[in-house]
Short mmCIF file of C-alpha atoms in Angstrom, two decimals:
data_model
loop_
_atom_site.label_atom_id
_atom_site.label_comp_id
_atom_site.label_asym_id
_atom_site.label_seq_id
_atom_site.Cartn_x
_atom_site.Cartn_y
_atom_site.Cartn_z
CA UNK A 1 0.00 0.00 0.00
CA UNK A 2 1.28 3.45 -1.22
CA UNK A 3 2.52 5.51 2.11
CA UNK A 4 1.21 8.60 1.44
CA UNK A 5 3.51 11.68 1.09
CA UNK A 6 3.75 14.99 2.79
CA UNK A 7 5.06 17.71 0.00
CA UNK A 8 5.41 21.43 0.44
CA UNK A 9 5.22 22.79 -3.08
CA UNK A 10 5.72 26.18 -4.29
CA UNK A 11 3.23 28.53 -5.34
CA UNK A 12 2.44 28.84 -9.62
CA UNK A 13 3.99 32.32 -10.27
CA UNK A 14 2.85 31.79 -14.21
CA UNK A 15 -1.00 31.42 -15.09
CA UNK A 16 0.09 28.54 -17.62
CA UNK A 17 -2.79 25.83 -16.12
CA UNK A 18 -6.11 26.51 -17.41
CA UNK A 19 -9.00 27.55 -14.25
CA UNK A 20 -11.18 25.07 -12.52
CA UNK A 21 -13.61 25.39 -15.68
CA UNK A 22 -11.18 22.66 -17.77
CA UNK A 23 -12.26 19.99 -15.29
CA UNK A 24 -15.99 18.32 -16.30
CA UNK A 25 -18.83 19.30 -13.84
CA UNK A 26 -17.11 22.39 -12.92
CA UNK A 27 -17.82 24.88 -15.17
CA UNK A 28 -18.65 27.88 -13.15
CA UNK A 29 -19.44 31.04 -15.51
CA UNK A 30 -20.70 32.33 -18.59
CA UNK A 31 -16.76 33.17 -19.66
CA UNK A 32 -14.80 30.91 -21.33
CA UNK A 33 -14.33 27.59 -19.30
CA UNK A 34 -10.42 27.84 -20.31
CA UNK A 35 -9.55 30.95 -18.12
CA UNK A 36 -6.41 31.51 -16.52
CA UNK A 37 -6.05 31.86 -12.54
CA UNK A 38 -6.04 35.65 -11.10
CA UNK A 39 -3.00 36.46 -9.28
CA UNK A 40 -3.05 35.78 -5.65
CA UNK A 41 -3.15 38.93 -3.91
CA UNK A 42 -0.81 39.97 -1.10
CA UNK A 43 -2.69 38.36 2.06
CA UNK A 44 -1.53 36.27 4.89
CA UNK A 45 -3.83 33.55 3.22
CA UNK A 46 -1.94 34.53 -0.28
CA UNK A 47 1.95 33.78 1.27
CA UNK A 48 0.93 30.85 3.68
CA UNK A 49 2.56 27.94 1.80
CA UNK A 50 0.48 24.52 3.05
CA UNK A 51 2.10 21.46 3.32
CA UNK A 52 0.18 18.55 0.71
CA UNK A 53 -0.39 15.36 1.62
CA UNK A 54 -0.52 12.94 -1.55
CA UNK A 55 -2.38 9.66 -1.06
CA UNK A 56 -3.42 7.24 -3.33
CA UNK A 57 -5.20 5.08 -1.02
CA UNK A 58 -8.76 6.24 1.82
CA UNK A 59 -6.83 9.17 4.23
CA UNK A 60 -8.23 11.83 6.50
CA UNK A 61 -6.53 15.08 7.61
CA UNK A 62 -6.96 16.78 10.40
CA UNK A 63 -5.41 20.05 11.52
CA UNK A 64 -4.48 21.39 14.77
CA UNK A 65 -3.68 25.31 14.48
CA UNK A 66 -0.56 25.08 15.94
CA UNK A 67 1.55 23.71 18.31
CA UNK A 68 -1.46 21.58 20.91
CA UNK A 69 -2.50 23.87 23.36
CA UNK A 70 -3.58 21.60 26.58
CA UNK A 71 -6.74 21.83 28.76
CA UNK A 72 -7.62 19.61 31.64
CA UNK A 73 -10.80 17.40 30.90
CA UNK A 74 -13.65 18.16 33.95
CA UNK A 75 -13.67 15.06 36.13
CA UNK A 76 -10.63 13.51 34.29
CA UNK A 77 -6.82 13.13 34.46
CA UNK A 78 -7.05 13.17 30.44
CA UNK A 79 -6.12 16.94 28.85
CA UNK A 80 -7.72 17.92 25.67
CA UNK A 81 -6.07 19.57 22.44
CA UNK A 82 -8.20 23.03 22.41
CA UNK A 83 -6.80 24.32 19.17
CA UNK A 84 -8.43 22.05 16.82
CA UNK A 85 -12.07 21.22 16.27
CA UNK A 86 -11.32 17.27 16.88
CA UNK A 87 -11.55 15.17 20.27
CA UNK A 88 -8.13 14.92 20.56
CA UNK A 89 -6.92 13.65 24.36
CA UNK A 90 -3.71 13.62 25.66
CA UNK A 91 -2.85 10.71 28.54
CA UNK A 92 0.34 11.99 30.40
CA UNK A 93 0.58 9.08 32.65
CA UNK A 94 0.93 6.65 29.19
CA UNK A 95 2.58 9.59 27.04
CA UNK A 96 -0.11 9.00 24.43
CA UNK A 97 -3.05 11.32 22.02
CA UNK A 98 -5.92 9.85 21.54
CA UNK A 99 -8.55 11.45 18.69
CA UNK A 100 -11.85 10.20 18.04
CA UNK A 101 -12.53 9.59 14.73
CA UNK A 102 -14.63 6.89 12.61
CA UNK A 103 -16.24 5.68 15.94
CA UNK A 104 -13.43 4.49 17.54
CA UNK A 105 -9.93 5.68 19.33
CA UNK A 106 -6.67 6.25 17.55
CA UNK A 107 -3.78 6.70 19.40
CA UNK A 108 -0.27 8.32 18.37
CA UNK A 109 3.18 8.84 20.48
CA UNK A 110 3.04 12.47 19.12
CA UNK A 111 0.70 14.94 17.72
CA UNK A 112 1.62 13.94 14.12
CA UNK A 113 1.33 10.54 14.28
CA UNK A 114 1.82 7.98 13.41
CA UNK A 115 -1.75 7.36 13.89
CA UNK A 116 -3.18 3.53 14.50
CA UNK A 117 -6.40 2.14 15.45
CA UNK A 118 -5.78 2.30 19.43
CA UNK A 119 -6.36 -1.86 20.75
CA UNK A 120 -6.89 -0.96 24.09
CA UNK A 121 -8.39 2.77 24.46
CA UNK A 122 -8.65 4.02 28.17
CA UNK A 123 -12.27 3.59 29.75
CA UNK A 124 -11.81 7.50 30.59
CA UNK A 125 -11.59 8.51 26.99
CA UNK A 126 -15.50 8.05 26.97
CA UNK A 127 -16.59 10.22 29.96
CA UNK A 128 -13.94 12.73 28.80
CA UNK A 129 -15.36 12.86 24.88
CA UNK A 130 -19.10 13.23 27.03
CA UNK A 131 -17.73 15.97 28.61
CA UNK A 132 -16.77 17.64 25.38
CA UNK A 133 -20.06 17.30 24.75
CA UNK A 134 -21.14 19.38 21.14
CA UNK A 135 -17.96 21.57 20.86
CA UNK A 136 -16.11 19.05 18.74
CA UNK A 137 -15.89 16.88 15.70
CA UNK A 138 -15.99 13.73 16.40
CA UNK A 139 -15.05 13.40 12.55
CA UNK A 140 -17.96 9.99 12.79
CA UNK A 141 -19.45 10.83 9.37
CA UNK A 142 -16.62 10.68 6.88
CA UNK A 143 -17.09 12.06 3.05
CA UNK A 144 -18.95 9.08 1.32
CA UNK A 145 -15.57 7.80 -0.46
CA UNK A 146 -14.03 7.08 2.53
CA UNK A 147 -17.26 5.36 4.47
CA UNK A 148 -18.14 3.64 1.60
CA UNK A 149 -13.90 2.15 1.69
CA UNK A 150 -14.76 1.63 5.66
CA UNK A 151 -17.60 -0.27 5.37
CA UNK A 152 -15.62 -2.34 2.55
CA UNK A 153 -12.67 -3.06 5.37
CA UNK A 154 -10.34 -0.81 4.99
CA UNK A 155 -8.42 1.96 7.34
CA UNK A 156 -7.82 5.29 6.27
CA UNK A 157 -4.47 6.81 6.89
CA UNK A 158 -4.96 9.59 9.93
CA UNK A 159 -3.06 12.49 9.01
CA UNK A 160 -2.81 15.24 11.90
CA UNK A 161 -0.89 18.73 10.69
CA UNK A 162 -0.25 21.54 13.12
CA UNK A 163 0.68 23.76 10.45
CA UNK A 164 -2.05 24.80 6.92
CA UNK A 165 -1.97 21.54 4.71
CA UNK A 166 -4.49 20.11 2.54
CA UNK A 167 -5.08 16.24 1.28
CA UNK A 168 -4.83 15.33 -2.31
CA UNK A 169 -6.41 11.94 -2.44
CA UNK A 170 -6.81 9.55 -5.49
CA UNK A 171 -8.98 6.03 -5.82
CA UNK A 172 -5.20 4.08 -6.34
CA UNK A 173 -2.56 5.50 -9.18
CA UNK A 174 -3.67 8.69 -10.72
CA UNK A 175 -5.66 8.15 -14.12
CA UNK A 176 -5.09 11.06 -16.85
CA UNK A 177 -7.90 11.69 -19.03
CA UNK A 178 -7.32 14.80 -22.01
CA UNK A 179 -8.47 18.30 -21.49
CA UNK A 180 -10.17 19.07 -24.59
CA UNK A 181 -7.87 21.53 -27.18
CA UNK A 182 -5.45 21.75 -24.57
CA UNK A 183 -1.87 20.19 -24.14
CA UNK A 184 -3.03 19.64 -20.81
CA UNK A 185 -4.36 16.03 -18.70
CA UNK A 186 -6.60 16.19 -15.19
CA UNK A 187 -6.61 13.28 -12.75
CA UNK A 188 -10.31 12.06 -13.37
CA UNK A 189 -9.83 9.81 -9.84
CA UNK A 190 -9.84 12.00 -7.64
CA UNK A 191 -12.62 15.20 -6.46
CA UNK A 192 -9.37 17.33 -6.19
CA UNK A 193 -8.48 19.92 -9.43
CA UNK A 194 -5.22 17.86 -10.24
CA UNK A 195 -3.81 18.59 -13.83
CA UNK A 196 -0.73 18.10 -15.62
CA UNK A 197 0.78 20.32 -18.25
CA UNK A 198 2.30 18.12 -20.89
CA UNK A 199 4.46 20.71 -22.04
CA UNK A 200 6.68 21.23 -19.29
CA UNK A 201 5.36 18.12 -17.47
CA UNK A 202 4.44 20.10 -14.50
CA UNK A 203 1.74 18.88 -12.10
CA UNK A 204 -0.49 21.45 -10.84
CA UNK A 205 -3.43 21.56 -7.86
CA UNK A 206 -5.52 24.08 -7.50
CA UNK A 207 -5.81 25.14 -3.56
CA UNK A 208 -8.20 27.59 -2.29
CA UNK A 209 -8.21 30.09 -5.73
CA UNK A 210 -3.95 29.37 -6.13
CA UNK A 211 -1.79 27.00 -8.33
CA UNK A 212 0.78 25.18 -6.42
CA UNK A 213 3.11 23.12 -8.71
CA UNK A 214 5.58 20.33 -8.84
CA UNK A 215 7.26 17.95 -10.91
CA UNK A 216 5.67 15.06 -9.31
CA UNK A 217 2.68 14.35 -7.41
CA UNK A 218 4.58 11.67 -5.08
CA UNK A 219 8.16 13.04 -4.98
CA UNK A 220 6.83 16.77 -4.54
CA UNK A 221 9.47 19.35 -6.45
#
């Protein structure tokens, strides 16, 4: 099974790619569906590079904004993450996180895994994630890809990034289809905007309005 990859790739200075129009059943306007991406404007959102994680097998991501800030659980021994929407748990006496996810426990040595199904979970992790109550995401209803590969046996990879990242995930080895009267391909496995120019044979995902580039999807640049 394909470890997935972590890849920090640099933002598209050039407009070369075509817009999110060149992908089918994402046409968005009356203009042509071959535009070229704006410029990103100078914003914190604009220069914050995020790491990509690459994945050609069922994965989650979560994201912790930062470095885990701790707060002791009501009633328990267990400390909670605050800075992230997920139940994640931290269990100083066994040096262990714990995040909910899927309906069951993963555990991890630290904060960015690796993550495993936990075997054993703590009896406290469940009066702690009561206490929690509606103030998290308990992450139990997955995207239909990934609980439709659940209920078919499989495990997602857990990702956990303290730092702005997104997840690029495709159903096993990228498949290229043609962009019409272009020199460029687009993954068609994946609900990501993945394309390749064939020109320069650069890979290029489209992340929140910006092209971030590479010469491969696994290796990063």
């Amino acid at each position: 099974m394909p470890a997935a990859r972590t890849l920090f790739w640099p933002a598209c200075a050039s407009t070369r790619p075509t817009a999110c129009g060149a992908f089918p059943c994402h046409a968005s306007s009356r203009a042509s569906p071959y535009r070229k991406p704006r410029p990103a404007r100078a914003s914190r959102s604009a220069t914050t590079r995020p790491a990509i994680i690459f994945s050609q097998t069922p994965a989650l991501l979560v994201l912790v904004d930062g470095k885990p800030e701790l707060r002791q659980v009501a009633g328990s021994k267990l400390l909670r993450v605050i800075n992230t929407p997920a139940l994640i748990l931290f269990d100083e006496a066994g040096a262990t996180y714990y995040l909910r996810a899927l309906k069951q426990w993963w555990s991890a040595k630290a904060p960015e895994g690796p993550w495993a199904v936990a075997a054993n979970p703590p009896s406290a992790l469940a009066a702690a994630q009561k206490a929690a109550g509606s103030h998290v995401n308990l992450i139990d209803t997955p995207p239909a890809d990934i609980a439709e590969a659940v209920e078919a046996g499989a495990v997602p990879n857990l990702h956990v990034s303290l730092s702005p990242a997104e997840l690029i995930q495709t159903a096993g080895a990228p498949e290229y289809l043609p962009v019409p009267d272009t020199e460029l391909l687009y993954v068609k496995n994946t609900s990501s905007h993945v394309i390749v120019d064939v020109a320069n044979q650069e890979n290029y995902v489209l992340i929140a309005g910006r092209w971030f580039h590479s010469k491969s999807l696994a290796d990063g640049p």
